[in-house]
Coordinates of C-alpha atoms in Angstrom, one line a residue:
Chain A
X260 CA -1.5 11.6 37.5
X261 CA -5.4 11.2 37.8
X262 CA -5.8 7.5 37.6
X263 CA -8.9 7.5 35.4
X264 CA -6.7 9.9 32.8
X265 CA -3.5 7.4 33.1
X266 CA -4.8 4.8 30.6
X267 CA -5.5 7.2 27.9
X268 CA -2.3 9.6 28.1
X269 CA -0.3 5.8 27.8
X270 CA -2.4 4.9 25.0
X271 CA -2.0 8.2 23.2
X272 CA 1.3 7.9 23.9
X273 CA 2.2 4.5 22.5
X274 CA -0.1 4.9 19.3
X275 CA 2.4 8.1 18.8
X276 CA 5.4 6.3 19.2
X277 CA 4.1 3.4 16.9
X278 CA 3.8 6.3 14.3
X279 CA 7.3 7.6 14.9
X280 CA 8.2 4.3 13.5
X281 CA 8.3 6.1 9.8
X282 CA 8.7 9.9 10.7
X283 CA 11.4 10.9 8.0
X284 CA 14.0 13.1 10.4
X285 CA 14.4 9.4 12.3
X286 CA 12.8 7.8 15.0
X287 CA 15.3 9.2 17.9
X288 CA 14.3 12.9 17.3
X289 CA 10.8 12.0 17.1
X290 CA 10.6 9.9 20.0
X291 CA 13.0 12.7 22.0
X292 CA 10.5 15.3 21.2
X293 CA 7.7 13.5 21.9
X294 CA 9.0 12.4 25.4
X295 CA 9.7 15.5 26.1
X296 CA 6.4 17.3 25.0
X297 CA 4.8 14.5 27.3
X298 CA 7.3 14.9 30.6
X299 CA 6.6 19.1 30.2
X300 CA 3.1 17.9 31.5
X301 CA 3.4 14.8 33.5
X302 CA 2.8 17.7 36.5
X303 CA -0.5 18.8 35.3
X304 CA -3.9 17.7 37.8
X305 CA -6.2 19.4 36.5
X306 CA -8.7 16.8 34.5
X307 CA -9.8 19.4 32.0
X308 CA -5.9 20.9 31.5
X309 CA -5.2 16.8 31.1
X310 CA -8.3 16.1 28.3
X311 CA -6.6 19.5 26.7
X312 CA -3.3 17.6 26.3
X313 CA -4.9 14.4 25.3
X314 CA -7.4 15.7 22.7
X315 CA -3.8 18.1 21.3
X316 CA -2.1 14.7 21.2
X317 CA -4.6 12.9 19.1
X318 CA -4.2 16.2 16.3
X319 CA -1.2 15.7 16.2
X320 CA -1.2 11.9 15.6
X321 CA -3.8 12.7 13.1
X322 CA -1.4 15.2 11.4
X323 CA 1.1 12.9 11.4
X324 CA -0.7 10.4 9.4
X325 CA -2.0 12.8 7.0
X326 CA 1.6 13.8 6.8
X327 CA 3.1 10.3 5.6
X328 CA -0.1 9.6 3.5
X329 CA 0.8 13.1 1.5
X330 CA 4.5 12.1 1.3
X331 CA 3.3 9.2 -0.1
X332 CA 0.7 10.2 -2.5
X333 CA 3.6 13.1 -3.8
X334 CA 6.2 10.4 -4.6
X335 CA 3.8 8.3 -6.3
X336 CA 2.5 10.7 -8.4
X337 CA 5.8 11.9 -9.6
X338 CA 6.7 8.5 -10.2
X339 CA 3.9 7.6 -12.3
X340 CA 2.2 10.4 -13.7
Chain B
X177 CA -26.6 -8.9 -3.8
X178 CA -23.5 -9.3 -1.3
X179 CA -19.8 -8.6 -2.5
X180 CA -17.6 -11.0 -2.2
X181 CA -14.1 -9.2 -2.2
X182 CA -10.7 -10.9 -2.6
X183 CA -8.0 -8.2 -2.3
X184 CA -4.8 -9.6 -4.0
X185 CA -1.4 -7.7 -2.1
X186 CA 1.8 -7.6 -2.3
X187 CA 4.7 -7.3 0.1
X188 CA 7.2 -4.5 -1.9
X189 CA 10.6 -2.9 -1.1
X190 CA 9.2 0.7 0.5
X191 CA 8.8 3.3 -2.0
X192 CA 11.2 5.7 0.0
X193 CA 14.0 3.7 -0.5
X194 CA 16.1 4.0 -3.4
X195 CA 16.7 0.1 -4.6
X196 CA 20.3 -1.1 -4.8
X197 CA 21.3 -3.0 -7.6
X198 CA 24.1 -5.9 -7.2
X199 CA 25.3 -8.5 -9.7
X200 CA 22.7 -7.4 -12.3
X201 CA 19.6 -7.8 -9.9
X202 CA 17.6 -5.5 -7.4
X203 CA 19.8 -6.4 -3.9
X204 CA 16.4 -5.6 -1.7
X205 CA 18.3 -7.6 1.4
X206 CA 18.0 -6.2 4.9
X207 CA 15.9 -3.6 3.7
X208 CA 12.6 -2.1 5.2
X209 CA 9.5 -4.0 3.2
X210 CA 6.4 -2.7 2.9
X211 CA 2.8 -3.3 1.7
X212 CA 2.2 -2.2 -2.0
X213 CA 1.0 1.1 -2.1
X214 CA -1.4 0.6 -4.7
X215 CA -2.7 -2.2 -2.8
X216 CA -3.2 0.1 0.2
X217 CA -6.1 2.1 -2.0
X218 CA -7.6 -1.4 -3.2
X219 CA -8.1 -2.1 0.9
X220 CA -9.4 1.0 1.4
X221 CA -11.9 1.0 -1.3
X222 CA -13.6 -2.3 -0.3
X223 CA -13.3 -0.9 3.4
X224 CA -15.3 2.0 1.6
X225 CA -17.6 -0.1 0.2
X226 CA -18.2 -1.7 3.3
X227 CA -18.8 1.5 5.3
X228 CA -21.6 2.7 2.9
X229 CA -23.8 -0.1 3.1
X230 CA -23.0 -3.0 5.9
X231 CA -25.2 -5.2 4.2
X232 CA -23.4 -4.8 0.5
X233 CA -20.2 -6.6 1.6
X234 CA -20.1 -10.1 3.0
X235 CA -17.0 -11.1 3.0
X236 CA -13.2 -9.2 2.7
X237 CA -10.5 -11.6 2.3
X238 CA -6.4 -10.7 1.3
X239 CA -4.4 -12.9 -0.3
X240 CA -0.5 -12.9 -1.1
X241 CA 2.1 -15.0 -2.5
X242 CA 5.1 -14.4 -0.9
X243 CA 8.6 -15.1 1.1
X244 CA 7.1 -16.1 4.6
X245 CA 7.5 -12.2 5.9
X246 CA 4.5 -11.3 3.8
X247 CA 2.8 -12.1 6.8
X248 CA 3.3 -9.0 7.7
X249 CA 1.6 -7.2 4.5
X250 CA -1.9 -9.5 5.4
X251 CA -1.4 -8.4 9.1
X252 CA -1.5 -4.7 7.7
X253 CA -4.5 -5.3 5.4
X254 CA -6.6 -7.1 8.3
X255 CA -5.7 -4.2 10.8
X256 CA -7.1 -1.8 8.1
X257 CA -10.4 -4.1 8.2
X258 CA -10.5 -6.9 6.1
X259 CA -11.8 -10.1 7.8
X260 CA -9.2 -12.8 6.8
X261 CA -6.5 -13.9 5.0
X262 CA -5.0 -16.2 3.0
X263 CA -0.8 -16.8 2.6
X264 CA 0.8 -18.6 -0.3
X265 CA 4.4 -19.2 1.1
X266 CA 6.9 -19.4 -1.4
X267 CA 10.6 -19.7 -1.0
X268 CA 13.1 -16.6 -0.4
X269 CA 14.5 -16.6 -4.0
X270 CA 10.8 -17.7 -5.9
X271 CA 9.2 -15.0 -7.5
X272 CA 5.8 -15.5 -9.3
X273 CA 4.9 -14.2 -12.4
X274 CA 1.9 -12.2 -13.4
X275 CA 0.5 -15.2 -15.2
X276 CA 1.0 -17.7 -12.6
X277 CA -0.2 -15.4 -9.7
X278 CA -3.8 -14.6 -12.2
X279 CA -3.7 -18.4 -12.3
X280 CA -3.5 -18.8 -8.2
X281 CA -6.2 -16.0 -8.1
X282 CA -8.4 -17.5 -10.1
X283 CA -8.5 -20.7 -8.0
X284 CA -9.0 -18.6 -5.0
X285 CA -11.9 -17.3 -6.3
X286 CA -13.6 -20.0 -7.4
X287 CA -13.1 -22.1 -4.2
X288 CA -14.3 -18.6 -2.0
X289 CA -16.9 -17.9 -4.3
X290 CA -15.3 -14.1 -4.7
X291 CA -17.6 -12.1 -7.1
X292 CA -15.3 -8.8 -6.5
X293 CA -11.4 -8.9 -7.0
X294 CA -10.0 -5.3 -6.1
X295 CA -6.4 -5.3 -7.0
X296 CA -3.8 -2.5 -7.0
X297 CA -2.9 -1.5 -10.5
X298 CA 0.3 -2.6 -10.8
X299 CA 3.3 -3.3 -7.7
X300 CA 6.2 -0.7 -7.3
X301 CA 9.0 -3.3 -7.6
X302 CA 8.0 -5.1 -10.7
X303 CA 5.9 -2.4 -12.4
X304 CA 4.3 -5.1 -14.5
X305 CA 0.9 -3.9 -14.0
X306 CA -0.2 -7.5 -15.6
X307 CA -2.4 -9.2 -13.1
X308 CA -5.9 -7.6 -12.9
X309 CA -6.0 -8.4 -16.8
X310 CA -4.6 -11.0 -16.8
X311 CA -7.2 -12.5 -14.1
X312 CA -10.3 -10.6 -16.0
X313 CA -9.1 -12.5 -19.3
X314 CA -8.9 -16.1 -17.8
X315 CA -12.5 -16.1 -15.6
X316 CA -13.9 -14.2 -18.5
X317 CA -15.5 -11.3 -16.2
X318 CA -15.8 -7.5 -16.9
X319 CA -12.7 -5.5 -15.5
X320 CA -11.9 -1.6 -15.2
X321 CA -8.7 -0.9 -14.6
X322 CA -7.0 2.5 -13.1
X323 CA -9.8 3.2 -11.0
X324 CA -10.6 6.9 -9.9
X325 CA -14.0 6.2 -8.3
X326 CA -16.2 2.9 -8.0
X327 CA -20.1 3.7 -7.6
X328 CA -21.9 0.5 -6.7
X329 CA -25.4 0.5 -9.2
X330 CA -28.1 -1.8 -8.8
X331 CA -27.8 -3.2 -5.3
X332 CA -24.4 -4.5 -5.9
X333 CA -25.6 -6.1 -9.4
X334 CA -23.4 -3.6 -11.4
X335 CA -20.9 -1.2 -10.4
X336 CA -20.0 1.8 -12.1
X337 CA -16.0 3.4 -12.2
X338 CA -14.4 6.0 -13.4
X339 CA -10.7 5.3 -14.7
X340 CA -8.0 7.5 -15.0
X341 CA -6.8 7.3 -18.6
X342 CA -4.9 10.0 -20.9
X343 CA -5.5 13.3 -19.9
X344 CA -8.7 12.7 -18.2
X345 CA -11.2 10.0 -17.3
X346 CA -13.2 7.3 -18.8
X347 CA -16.5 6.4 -17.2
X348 CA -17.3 2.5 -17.2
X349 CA -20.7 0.3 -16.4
X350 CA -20.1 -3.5 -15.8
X351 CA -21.9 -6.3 -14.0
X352 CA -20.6 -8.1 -10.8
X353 CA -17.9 -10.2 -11.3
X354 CA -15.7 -8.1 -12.4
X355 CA -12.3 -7.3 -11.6
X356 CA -11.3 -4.0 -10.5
X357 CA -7.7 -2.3 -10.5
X358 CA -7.0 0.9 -8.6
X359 CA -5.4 4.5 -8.9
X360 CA -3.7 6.6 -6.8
X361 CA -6.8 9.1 -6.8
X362 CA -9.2 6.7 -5.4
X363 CA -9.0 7.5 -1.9
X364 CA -7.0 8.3 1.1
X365 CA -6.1 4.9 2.6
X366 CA -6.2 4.6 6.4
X367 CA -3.0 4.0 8.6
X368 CA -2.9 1.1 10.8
X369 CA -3.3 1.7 14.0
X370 CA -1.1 0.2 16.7
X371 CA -4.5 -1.2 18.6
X372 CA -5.9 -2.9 15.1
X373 CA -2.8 -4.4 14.4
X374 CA -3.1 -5.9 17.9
X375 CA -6.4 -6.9 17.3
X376 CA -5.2 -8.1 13.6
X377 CA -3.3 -11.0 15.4
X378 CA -6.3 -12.7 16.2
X379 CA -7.9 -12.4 12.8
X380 CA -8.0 -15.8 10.6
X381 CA -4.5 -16.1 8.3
X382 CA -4.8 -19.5 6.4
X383 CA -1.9 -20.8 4.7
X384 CA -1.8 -23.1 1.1
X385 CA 1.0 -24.1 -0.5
X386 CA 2.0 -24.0 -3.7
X387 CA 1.5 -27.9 -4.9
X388 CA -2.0 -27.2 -3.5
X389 CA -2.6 -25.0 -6.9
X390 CA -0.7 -27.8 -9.3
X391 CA 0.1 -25.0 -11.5
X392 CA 3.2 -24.6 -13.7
X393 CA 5.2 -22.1 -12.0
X394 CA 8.5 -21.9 -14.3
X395 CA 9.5 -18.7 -15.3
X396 CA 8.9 -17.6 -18.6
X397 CA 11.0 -14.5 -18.8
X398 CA 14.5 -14.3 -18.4
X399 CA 15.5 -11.1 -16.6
X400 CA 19.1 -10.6 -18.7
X401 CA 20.3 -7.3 -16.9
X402 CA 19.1 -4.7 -14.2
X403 CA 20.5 -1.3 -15.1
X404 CA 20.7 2.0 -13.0
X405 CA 19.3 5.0 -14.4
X406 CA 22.2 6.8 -16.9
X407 CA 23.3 10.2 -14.1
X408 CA 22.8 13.2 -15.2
X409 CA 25.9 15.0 -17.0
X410 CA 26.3 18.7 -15.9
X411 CA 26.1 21.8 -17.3
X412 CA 28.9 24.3 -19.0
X413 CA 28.6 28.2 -18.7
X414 CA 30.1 29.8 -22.3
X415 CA 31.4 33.3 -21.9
X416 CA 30.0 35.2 -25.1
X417 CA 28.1 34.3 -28.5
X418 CA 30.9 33.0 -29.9
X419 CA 31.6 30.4 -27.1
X420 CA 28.1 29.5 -27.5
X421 CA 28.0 28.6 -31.8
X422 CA 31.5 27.2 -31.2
X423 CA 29.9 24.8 -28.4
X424 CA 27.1 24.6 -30.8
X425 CA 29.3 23.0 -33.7
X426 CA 31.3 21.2 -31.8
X427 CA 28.2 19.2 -30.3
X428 CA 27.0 18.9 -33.8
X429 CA 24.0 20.9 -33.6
X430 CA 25.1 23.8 -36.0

C-alpha cells in the first residue's frame, strides 16, 4: 500500500469497526465482513482505484449510521406514539 | 444576545434491550447503558443552534446526576459538540427524583448563568417526563415542552417552537430563559464519531457532589411493585356458526 493512502484506509477502517460496536446481527459478522471486504483490496496500487474504495467506505459508514439512527427513531415511535 | 445552554442527560438502560425485572425491581445489572435518547435530540438541537449562527451560542454545557459510569453519557454529549460538562456522582443504588434533579438544575443555572435549558422530554427508564416542568415552575421562566422545531426570534431575545401535541402541533412564542423539552421529530441526532470521542477526553468534565447542593434528597415515592406486561393469550379457531355463538355465550358476550 501507497504510504500517503495508508493513514486514511486505517482510519476508515477503525471508525467502521467503532460502528460495528452496535450493528444488530453482532459485532463478529460485521467485523468478519468488514475485514474481509478490506483484505479483497489490500492488493490494489492504483491511487485512484484506492480513493474509490475509500470514498465506498465512508457511504457505507454513513449508511450505517443512518441505519441505527432509523432503528432508533422506529422503536421510539412505536413506543410512544 | 448569546445562549447560554445547559443540556441536562441521562445515562438509561439501551432502548433495544428488553429490561428484566427481579425481586419487584428493574434488574438493569451488567447490561449495555446508554445515553437517553431523548437527550440525544436536545444535544443536537443546541449543536443546531450553534451551527446557524456561531455568534448565538456562547456556551454548551451537559450535566448529569448519576452512578460514576455516567461519565460515559457526558463523554458522548461532548463528542457530539458540547464544550463541557458537569458530573453529579451519586452512589450505585441512589436514584434522584424529578423534584430533586429540577432542584440541582436550578442551582446549576444560576451559578453558570444558563439562559437556555434544552432537556429531553422525558428518560426511557423512568418515563416520568417531570423535570423540564418541574425546573420551568421553580425559576419561574417560559417553557415549551415536546418540541418539533425551535426558531430562534429576535436575535436570541425570543425563541419560537412548535410542539407536538394531540393530533398535530401547537406553535409557541416565549422570551429567553426558558426551558425547552424535546420530541422525537426535532432532528436527526449525529453519531459520535470514534475521533470526537478521542478528542472528547480532553474536554472539561467537572465533578460536585451532592452535599455541594444541601438539598433534601429523600425519596418521596415508594415504588411498591414492578410488574411485567400481562402476555398475550392466543387465539381459538371454531369450526362452524354454531361453535362460534356457543364460544360466544360461554365468554359471556351473547
Amino acid at each position: 500500500m501507497s504510504s500517503p493512502h495508508r493513514h486514511n484506509v486505517i482510519r476508515i477502517y477503525k471508525e467502521l469497526l467503532w460502528l460495528g460496536r452496535e450493528y444488530p446481527l453482532g459485532y463478529k459478522y460485521f467485523r468478519d465482513r468488514l475485514h474481509k471486504a478490506f483484505s479483497a483490496r489490500a492488493g490494489l496500487t492504483d491511487p485512484a482505484e484506492i480513493e474509490k474504495g475509500v470514498r465506498l467506505a465512508e457511504y457505507v459508514k454513513k449508511e450505517i449510521e443512518a441505519l441505527y439512527y432509523l432503528k432508533k427513531y422506529r422503536a421510539l415511535k412505536k413506543r410512544y406514539e | 444576545m448569546s445562549l447560554r445552554i445547559l443540556l441536562p442527560i441521562k445515562r438509561v438502560l439501551d432502548y433495544a434491550i428488553k429490561p428484566r425485572i427481579a425481586s419487584s425491581r428493574i434488574d438493569t445489572t451488567g447490561l449495555k447503558h446508554s445515553l437517553n435518547p431523548f437527550d440525544e435530540l436536545s444535544i443536537e438541537a443546541s449543536l443546531r443552534l450553534r451551527e446557524s449562527n456561531p455568534s448565538l451560542v456562547s456556551e454548551i454545557i451537559a450535566f448529569t446526576a448519576g452512578p460514576a459510569k455516567s461519565v460515559d453519557s457526558l463523554r458522548t454529549a461532548m463528542a457530539m459538540g458540547a464544550d463541557r460538562s458537569i458530573h453529579l456522582e451519586l452512589p450505585a443504588d441512589k436514584e434522584l427524583e424529578p423534584l430533586q434533579v429540577a432542584k440541582i438544575i436550578k442551582q446549576l443555572v444560576e451559578k453558570e448563568k444558563i439562559n437556555l435549558v434544552l432537556a429531553g422530554k422525558q428518560s426511557i427508564d423512568d418515563d416520568a417526563g417531570q423535570t423540564g416542568q418541574m425546573l420551568a415552575g421553580l425559576l419561574g421562566w417560559g417553557q415549551a415542552t415536546q418540541a418539533a422545531e425551535i426558531r430562534v426570534l429576535e436575535d436570541g431575545k425570543a425563541l419560537e417552537v412548535v410542539k407536538e401535541v394531540d393530533g398535530g402541533t401547537e406553535t409557541v412564542k416565549g422570551a429567553v430563559p426558558m426551558v425547552v423539552t424535546t420530541d422525537l421529530r426535532l432532528n436527526e441526532p449525529r453519531y459520535a464519531s470514534l475521533p470526537n470521542i478521542m478528542k472528547a477526553k480532553k474536554k472539561k468534565l467537572e465533578k460536585v457532589k451532592l452535599e455541594d447542593f444541601g438539598i433534601d434528597v429523600e425519596p418521596r415515592v415508594k415504588i411498591l411493585k414492578v410488574e411485567e406486561p400481562k402476555k398475550r393469550e392466543g387465539g381459538g379457531k371454531v369450526e362452524d356458526v354454531d361453535g362460534l355463538i356457543g364460544k360466544l355465550k360461554e365468554l359471556g358476550a351473547l
